[in-house]
Coordinates of C-alpha atoms and ligand atoms in Angstrom, one line a residue:
X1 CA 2.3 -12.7 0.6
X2 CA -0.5 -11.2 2.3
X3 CA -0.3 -9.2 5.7
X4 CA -1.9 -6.8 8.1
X5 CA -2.7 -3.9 6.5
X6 CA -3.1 -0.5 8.9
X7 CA -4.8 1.6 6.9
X8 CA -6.5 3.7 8.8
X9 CA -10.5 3.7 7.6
X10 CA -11.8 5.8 9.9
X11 CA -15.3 5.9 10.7
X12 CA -15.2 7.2 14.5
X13 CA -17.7 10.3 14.3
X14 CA -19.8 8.8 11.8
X15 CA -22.1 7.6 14.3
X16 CA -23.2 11.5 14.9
X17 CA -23.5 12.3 11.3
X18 CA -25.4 9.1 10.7
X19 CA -28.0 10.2 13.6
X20 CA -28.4 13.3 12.4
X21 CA -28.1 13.7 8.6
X22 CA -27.8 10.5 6.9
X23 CA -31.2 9.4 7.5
X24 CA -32.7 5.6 6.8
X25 CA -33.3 5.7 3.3
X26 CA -29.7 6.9 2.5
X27 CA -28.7 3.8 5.0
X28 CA -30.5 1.6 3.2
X29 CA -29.3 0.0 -0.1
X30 CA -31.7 -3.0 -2.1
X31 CA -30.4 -6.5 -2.3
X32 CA -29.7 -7.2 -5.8
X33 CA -30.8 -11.0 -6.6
X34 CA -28.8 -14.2 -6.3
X35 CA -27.6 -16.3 -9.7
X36 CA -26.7 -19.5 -10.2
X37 CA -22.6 -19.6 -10.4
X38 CA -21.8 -18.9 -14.0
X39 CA -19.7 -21.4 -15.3
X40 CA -16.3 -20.2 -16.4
X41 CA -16.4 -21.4 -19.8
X42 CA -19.0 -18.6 -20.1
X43 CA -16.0 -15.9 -20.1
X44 CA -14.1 -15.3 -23.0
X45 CA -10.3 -15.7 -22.5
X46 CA -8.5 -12.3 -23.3
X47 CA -11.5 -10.7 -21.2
X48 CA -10.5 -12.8 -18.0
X49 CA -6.3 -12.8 -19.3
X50 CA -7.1 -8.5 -18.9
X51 CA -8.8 -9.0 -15.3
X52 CA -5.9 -10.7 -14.2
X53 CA -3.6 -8.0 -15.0
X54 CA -6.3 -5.4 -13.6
X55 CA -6.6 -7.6 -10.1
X56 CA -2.9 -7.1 -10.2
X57 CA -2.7 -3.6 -10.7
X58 CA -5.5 -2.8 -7.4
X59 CA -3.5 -5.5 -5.2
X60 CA -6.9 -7.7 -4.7
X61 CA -4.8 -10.6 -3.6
X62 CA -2.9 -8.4 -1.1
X63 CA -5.6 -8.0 1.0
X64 CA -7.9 -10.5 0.3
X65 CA -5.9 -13.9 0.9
X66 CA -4.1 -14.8 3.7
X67 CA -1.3 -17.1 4.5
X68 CA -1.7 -20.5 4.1
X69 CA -5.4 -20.0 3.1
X70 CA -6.7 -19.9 -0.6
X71 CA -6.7 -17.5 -3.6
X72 CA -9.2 -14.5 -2.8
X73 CA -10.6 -16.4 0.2
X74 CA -10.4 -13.1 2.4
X75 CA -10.2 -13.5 6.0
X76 CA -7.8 -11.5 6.1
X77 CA -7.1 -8.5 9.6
X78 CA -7.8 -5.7 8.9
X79 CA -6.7 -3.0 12.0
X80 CA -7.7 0.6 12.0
X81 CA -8.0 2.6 14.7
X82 CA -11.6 1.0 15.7
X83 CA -11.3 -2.4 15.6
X84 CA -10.7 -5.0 12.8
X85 CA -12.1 -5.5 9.8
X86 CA -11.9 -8.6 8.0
X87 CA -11.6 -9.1 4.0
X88 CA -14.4 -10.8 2.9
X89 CA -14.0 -14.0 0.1
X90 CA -14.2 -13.3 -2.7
X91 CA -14.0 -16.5 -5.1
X92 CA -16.9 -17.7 -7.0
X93 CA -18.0 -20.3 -3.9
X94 CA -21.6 -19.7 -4.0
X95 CA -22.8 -20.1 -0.4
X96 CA -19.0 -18.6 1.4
X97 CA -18.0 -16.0 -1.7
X98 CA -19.3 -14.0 -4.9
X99 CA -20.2 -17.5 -7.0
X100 CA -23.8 -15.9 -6.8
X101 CA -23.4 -12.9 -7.6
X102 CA -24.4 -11.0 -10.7
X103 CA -21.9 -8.9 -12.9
X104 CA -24.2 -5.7 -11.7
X105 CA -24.1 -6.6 -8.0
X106 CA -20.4 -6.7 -8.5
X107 CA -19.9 -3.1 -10.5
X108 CA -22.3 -1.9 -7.9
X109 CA -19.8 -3.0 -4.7
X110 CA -16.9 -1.5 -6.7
X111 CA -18.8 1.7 -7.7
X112 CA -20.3 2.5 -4.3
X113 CA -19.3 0.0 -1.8
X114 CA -22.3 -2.0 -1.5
X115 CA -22.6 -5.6 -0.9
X116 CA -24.8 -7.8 -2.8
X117 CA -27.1 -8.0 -0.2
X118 CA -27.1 -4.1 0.2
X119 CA -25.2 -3.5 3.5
X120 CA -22.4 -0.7 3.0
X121 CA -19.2 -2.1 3.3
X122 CA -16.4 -0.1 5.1
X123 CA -14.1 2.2 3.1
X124 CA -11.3 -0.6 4.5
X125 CA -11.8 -2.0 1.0
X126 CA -10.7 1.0 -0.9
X127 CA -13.7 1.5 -3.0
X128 CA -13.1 5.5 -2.8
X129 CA -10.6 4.7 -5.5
X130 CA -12.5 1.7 -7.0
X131 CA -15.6 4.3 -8.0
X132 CA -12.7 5.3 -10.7
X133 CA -12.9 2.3 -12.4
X134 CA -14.3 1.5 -16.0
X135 CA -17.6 -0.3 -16.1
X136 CA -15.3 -2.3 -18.9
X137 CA -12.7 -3.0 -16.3
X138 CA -15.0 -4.2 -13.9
X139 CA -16.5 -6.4 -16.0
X140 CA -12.9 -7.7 -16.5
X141 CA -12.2 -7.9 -12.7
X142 CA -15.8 -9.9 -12.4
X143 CA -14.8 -12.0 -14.7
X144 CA -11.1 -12.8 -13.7
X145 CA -12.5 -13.5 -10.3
X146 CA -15.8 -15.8 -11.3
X147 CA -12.8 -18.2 -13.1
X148 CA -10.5 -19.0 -9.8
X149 CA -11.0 -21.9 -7.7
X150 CA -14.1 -21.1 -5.7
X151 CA -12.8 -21.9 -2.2
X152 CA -15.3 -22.2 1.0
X153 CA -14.3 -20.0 3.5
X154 CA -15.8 -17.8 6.0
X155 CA -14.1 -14.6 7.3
X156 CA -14.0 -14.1 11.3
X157 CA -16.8 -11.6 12.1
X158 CA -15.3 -8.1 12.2
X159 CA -14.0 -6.7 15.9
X160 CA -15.3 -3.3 16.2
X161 CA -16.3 -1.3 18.9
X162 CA -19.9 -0.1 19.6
X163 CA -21.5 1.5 17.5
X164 CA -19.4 1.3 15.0
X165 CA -20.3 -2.3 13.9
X166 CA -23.5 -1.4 12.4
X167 CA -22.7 -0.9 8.6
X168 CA -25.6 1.7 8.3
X169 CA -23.8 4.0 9.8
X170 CA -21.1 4.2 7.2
X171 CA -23.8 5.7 4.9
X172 CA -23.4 9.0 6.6
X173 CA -19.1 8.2 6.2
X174 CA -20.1 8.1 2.5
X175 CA -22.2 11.2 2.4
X176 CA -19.5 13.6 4.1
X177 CA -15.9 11.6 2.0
X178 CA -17.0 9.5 -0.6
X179 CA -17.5 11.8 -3.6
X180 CA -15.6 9.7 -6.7
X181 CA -15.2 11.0 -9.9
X182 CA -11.8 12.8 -9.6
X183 CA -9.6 11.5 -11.9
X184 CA -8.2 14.5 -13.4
X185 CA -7.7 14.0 -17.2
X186 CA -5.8 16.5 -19.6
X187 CA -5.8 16.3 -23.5
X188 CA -2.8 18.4 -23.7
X189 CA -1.0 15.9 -21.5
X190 CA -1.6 12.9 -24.1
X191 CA -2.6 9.5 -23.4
X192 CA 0.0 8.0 -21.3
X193 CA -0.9 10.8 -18.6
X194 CA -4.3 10.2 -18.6
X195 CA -3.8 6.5 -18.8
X196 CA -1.6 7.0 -15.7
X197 CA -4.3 9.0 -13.8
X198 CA -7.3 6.6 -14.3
X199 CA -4.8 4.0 -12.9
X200 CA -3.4 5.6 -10.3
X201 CA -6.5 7.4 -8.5
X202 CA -8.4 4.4 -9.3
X203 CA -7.6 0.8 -9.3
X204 CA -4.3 1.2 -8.2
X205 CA -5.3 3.3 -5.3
X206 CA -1.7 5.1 -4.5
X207 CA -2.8 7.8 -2.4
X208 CA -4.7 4.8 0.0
X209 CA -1.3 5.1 1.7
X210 CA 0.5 7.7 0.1
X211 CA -2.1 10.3 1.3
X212 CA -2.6 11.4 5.0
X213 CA -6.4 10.7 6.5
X214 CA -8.1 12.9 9.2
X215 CA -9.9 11.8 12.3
X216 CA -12.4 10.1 10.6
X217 CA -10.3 7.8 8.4
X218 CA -10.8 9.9 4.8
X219 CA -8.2 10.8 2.7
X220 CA -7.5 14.6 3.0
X221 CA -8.6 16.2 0.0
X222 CA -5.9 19.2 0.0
X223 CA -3.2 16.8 1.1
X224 CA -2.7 14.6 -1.5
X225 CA 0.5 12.5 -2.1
X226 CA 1.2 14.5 1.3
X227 CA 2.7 10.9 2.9
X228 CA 0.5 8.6 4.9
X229 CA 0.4 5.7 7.3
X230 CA 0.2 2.0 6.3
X231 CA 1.2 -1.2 8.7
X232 CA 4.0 0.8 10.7
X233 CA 5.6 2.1 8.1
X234 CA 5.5 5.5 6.8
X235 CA 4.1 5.8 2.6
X236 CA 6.1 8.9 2.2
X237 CA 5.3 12.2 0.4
X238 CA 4.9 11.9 -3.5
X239 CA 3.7 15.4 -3.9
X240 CA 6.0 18.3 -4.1
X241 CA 6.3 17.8 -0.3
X242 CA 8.4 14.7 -1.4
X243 CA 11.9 14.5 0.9
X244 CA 13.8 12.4 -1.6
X245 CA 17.2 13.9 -1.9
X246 CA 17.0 13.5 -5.9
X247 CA 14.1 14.0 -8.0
X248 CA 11.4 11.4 -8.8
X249 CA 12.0 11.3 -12.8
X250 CA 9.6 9.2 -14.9
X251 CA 12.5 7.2 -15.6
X252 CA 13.2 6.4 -12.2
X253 CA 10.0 5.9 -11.2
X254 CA 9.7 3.5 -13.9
X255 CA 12.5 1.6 -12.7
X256 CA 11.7 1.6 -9.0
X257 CA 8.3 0.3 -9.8
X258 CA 9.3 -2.1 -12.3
X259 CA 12.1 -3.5 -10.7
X260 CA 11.7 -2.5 -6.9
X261 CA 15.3 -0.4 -7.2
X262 CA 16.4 2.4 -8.6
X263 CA 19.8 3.8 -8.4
X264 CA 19.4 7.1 -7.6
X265 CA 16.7 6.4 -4.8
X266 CA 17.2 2.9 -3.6
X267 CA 15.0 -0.2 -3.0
X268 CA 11.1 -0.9 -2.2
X269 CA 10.9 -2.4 1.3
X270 CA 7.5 -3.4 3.2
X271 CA 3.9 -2.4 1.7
X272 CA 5.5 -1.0 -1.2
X273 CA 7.9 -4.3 -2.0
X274 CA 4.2 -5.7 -2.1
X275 CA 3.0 -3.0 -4.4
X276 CA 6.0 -3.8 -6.7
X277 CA 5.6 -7.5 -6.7
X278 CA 2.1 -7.3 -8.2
X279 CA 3.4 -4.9 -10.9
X280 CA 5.9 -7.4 -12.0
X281 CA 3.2 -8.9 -14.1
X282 CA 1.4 -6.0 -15.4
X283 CA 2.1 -4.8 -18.7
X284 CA 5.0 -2.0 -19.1
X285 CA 2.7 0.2 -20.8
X286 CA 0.9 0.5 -17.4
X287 CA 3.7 1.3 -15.6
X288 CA 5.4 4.0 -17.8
X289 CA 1.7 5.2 -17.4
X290 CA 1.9 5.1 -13.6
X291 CA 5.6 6.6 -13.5
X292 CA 4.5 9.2 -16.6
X293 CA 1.5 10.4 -14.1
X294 CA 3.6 10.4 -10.5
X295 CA 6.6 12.2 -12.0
X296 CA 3.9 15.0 -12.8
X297 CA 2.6 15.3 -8.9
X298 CA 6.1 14.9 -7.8
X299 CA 6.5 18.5 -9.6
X300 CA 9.6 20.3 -8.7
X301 CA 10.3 20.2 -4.9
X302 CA 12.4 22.8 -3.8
X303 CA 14.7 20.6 -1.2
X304 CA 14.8 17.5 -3.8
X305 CA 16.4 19.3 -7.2
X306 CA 20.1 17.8 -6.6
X307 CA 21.7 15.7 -8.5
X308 CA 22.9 12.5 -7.4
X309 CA 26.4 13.5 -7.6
X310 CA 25.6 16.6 -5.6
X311 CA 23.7 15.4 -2.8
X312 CA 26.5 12.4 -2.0
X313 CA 29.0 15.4 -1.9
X314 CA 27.3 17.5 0.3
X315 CA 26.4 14.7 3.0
X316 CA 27.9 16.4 6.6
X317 CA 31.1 15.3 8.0
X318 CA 30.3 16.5 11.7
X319 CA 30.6 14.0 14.2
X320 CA 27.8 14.6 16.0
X321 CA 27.5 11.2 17.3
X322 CA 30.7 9.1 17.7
X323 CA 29.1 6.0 19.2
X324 CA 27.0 6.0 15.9
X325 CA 29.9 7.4 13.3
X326 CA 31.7 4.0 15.0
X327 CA 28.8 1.3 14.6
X328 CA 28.0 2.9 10.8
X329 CA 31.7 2.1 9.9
X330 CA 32.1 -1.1 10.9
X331 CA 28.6 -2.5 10.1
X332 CA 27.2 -0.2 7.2
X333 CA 30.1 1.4 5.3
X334 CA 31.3 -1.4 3.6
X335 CA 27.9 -1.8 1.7
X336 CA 26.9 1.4 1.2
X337 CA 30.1 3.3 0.8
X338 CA 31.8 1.3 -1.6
X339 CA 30.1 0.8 -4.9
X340 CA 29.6 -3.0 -4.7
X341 CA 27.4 -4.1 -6.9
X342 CA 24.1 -5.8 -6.5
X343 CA 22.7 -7.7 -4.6
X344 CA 25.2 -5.9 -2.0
X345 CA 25.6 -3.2 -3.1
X346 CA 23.5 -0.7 -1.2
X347 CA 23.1 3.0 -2.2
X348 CA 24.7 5.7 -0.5
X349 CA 22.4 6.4 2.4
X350 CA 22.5 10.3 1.4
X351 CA 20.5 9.2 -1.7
X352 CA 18.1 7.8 0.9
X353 CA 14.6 9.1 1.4
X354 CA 14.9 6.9 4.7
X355 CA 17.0 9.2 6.7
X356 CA 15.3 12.6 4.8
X357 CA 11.8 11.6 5.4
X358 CA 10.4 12.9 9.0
X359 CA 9.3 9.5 9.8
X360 CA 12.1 7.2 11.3
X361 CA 10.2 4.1 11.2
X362 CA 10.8 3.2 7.7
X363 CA 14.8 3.3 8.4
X364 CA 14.2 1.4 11.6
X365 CA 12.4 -1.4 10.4
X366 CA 14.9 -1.8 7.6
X367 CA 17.8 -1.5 9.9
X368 CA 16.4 -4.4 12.1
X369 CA 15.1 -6.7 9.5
X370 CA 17.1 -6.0 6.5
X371 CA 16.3 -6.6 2.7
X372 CA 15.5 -10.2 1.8
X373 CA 16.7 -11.7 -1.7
X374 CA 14.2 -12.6 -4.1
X375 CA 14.3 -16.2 -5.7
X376 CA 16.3 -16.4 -9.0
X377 CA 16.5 -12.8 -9.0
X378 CA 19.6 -10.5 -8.4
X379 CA 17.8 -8.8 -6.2
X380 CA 19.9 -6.7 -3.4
X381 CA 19.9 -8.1 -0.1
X382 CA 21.2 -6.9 3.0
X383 CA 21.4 -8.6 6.4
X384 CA 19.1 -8.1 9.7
X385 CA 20.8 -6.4 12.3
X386 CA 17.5 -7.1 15.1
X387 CA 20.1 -9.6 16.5
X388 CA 23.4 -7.8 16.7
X389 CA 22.4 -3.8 17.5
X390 CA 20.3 -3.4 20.9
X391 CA 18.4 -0.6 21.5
X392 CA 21.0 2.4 22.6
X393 CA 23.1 1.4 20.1
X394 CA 20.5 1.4 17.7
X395 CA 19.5 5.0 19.3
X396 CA 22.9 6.2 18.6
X397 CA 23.5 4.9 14.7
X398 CA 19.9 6.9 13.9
X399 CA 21.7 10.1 15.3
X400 CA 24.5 9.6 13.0
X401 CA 23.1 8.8 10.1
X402 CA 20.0 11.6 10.3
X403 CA 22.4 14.1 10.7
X404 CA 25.4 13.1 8.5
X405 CA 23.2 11.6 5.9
X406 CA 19.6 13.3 5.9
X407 CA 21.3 16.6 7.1
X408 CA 17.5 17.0 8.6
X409 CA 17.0 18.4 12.4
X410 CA 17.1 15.2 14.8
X411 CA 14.0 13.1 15.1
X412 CA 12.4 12.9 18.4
X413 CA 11.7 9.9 20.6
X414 CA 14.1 7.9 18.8
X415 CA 13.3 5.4 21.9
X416 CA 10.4 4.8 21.8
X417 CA 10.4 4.2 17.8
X418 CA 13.0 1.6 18.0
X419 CA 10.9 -0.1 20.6
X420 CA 7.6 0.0 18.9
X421 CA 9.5 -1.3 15.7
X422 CA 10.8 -4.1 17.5
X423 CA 7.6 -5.3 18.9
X424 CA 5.6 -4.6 15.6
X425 CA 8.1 -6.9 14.0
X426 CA 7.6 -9.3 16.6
X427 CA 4.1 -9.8 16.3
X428 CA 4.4 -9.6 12.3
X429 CA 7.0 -12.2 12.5
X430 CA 4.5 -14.7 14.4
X431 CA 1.4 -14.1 12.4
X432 CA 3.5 -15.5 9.6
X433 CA 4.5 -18.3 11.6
X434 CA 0.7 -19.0 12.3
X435 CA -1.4 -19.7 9.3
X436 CA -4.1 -20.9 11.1
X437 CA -4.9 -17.1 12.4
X438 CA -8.2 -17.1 10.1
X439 CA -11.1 -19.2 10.8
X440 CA -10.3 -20.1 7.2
X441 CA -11.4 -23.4 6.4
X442 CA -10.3 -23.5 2.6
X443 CA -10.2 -26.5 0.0
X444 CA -6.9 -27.4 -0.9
Ligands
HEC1 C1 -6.7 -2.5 1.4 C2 -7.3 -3.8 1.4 C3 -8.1 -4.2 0.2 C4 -7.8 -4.2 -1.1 C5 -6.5 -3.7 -1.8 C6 -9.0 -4.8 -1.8 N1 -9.9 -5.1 -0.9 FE1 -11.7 -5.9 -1.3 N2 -12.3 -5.8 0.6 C7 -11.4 -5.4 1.7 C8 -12.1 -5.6 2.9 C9 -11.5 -5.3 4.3 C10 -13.5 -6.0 2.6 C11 -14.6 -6.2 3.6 C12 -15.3 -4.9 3.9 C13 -16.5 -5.0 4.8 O1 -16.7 -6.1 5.4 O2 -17.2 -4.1 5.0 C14 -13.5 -6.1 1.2 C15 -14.6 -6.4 0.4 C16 -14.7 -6.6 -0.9 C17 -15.9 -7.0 -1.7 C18 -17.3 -7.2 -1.1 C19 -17.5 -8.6 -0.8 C20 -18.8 -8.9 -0.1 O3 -19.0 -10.1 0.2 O4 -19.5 -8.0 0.3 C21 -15.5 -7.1 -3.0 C22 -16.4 -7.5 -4.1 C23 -14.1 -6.8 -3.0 N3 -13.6 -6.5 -1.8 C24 -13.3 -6.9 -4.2 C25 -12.0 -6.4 -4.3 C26 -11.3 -6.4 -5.6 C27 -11.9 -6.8 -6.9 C28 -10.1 -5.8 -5.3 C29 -9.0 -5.5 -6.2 C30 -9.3 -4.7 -7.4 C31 -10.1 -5.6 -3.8 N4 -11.2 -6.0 -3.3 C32 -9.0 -5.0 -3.2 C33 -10.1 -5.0 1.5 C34 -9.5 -4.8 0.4
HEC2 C1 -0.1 -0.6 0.6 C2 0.4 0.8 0.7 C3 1.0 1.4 -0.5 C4 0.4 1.5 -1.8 C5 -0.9 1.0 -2.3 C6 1.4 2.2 -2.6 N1 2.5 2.5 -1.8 FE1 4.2 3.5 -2.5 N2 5.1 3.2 -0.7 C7 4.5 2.7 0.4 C8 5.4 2.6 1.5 C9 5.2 2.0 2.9 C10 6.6 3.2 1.0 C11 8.0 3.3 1.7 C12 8.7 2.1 1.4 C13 10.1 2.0 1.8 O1 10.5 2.5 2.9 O2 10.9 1.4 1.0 C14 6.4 3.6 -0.3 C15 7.3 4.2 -1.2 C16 7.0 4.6 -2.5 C17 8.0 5.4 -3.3 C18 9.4 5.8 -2.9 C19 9.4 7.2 -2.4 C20 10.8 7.7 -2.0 O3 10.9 8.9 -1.9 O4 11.7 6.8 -1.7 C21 7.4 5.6 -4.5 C22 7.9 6.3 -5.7 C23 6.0 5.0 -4.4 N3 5.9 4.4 -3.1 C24 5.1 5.1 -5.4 C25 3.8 4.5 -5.3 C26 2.9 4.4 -6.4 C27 3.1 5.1 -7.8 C28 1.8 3.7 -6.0 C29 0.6 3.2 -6.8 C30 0.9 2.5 -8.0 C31 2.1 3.3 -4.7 N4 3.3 3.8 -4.3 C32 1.2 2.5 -3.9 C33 3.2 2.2 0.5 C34 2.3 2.0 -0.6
HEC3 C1 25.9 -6.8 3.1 C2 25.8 -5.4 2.6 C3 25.0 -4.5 3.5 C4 25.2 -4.1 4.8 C5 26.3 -4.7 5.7 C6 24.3 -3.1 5.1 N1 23.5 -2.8 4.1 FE1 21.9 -1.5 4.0 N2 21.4 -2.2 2.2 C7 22.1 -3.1 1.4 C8 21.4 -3.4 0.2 C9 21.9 -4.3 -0.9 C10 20.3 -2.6 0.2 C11 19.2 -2.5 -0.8 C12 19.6 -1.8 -2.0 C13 19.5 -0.3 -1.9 O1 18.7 0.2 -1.1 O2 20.3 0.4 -2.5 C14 20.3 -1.8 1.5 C15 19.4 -0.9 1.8 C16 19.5 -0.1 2.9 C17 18.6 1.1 3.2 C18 17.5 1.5 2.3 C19 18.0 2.6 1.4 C20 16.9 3.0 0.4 O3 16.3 4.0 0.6 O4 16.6 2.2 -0.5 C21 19.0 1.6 4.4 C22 18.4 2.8 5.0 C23 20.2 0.8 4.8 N3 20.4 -0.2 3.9 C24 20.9 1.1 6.0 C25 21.9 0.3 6.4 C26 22.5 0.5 7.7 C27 22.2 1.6 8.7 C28 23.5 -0.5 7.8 C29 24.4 -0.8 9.0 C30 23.7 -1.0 10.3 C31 23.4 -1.3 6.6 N4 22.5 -0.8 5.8 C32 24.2 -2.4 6.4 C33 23.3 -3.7 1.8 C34 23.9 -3.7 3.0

């Protein structure tokens, strides 16, 4: 289930630093020398059985296959704010993919974000986080990815603007934001915390959405877990900035990560449904490791210490908007107001960090599209409403429900959101009606 990621890897300024500081000889990295494709026999079992787990846990296939086209074979858009990137293949195909490369060219690109050949690659492909990770996991990753179907496939050239597509200049990107090293680790805190760090400042690279970026596409260091950006939706805060009505436990973020629900907080929907469905096979060790770690930055927000009970009681009665008070009753209420159980069961919308958060979009885009059911699951589902709501209407409901609900000053340009969010989902719609978007000319 791949998709457009917006991540926002800024390079714009770059260009100046690169004249000035970076130099040539920081620009310029050595090529390391092609193998032959090992075979995969060569890789013992539990080693690759481990990468698997580890590709799943840093969402390789998320970005790096699209659909329709195969496994790993990249090709997948990239926007940011300067142009496309595309996600390069990586298989083992020798002449198309990584088939020739050697474990250490492979650590390196990780480590430093280096190709084989030694061009940079751009910060797109999250190796800010990736520095994190063990030389042992790499090695695991290298060897998970040098045993699936090597498929030939080469990924459109990227569309960015002048200068910005020449790679040297993200050398002076890297000297300025790409630091590594800063996964915190604690003895006191026992293993499971610092289990939960490495993963979740490195491979499983949280704050590459959940954490706001400045002008030139880098995380901001004193803003972490502040709430980011990712494919028009909002990653919201995890910090103690967090606007969930109840408190992030480690319990609940267990669930909610293990599950993609929680009952106190409600269901994963866009990027982070994604994020969930490549948990689902990870070990529960990791993930009481993630939610062990997360509950700790959460801390104790001062606007998110109520209890469930508390913060369903104290949801406003004023009508400030009747048009929307009438459309929530009639099209909402039933589901969310009257305990149903799953899958229609929806929870009370003053549990909601959708109507707290001060980003609309997220409760937009889940207004319009709705929550699809999962296969063989009883997973909660909850219809589209793109079809029966227009745009006023639409305008109104958000009134209603920010201020009854999230009890939060009114959002601003409700308009134009809903209109944005309409067209985004237009255009996300056809892309995955269109499988032949990619040049990708993969083997079945
Ligand atoms: C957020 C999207 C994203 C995620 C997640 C991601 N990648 Fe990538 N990756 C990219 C993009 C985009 C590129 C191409 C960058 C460029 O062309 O400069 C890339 C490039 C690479 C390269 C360099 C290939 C080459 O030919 O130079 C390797 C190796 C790689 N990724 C491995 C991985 C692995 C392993 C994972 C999971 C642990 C992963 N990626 C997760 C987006 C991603
Ligand atoms: C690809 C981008 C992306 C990545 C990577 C990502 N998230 Fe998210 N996350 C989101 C988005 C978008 C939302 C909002 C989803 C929604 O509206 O349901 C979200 C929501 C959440 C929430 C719910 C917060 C609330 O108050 O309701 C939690 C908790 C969370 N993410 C934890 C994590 C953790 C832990 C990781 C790393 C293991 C992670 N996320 C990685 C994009 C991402
Ligand atoms: C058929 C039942 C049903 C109807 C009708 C329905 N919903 Fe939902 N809704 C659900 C279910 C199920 C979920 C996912 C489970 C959850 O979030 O608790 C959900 C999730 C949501 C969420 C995400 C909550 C969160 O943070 O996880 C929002 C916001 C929402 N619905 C708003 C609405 C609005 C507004 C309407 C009316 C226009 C509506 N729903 C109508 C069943 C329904």
């Amino acid at each position: 289930m791949a998709r457009r990621l917006r991540i926002i890897t800024g390079i714009a300024a770059v260009v100046l630093i690169a004249g000035a500081a970076a130099g040539l000889a920081l620009a310029w990295r050595p090529s390391i020398a092609a193998i032959a494709p090992p075979r995969p026999d060569a890789f013992d079992p539990d080693i690759i059985k481990r990468g698997r787990d580890l590709a799943a846990i840093g969402s390789c296939n998320t970005c790096h296959t699209v659909p329709g086209g195969g496994n790993y074979a990249g090709g997948l858009p990239v926007p940011t704010p300067f142009g496309t990137v595309f996600s390069s293949n990586i298989t083992p195909d020798a002449a198309t993919g990584i088939g020739s490369w050697p474990e250490a060219a492979f650590v390196r690109a990780m480590r430093s974000g280096v190709s084989r050949d030694g061009r940079h690659l751009y910060p797109t492909f999250p190796y800010d986080h990736f520095t994190n990770v063990s030389d042992a996991d790499d090695r695991a990753l290298y060897a998970f990815l040098m045993t699936r179907q090597p498929v030939s496939a080469t990924p459109p050239a990227n569309q960015l603007t002048f200068p910005l597509n020449h790679r040297p200049l993200i050398a002076g990107w890297k000297l300025l934001y790409f630091h590594g090293g800063d996964v915190p680790s604690d003895a006191a805190k026992g293993a499971q915390w610092n289990r939960g760090a490495y993963l979740v400042e490195g491979l499983a690279h949280c704050g590459a959405c959940h954490t706001p970026r400045n002008a030139l596409g880098a995380e901001r260091v004193n803003a972490q877990f502040a709430g980011g950006e990712v494919d028009n939706w909002h990653a919201y805060a995890l910090n103690d900035t967090s606007h969930a009505p109840v408190r992030w436990t480690a319990d609940a973020l267990y669930a909610y990560l293990r599950h993609g629900w929680q009952a106190d907080h409600g269901t994963a929907r866009g990027p982070m449904a994604e994020v969930v469905d490549n948990l689902s096979s990870v070990p529960d060790s990791d993930v009481r490791a993630i939610a062990l770690y997360m509950a700790d930055i959460s801390g104790t927000s001062p606007s998110n210490g109520k209890s469930p009970a508390d913060a369903v009681a104290q949801s406003s009665t004023a009508q400030t908007d009747p048009a929307g008070a009438a459309i929530y009753a009639a099209a909402c209420a039933s589901c969310h107001e009257s305990n149903r159980p799953l899958p229609y069961g929806g929870v009370n919308l003053a549990l909601s960090t959708a109507v707290t958060s001060p980003d609309p979009r997220n409760l937009v885009n889940i207004v319009l599209a709705g929550v699809g059911g999962v296969a063989g699951e009883r997973s909660p589902i909850m219809p589209g409403f793109a079809a029966s709501i227009d745009d006023a209407q639409m305008v109104a409901l958000l009134k209603y429900l920010r201020a009854r609900f999230g009890k939060r000053p009114a959002w601003n340009d409700l308009d134009r959101t809903v209109r944005d969010a309409r067209a985004a989902q237009a255009v996300s719609l056809a892309a995955r009606d269109a499988p032949g978007e990619s040049s990708q000319r993969g083997k079945p």
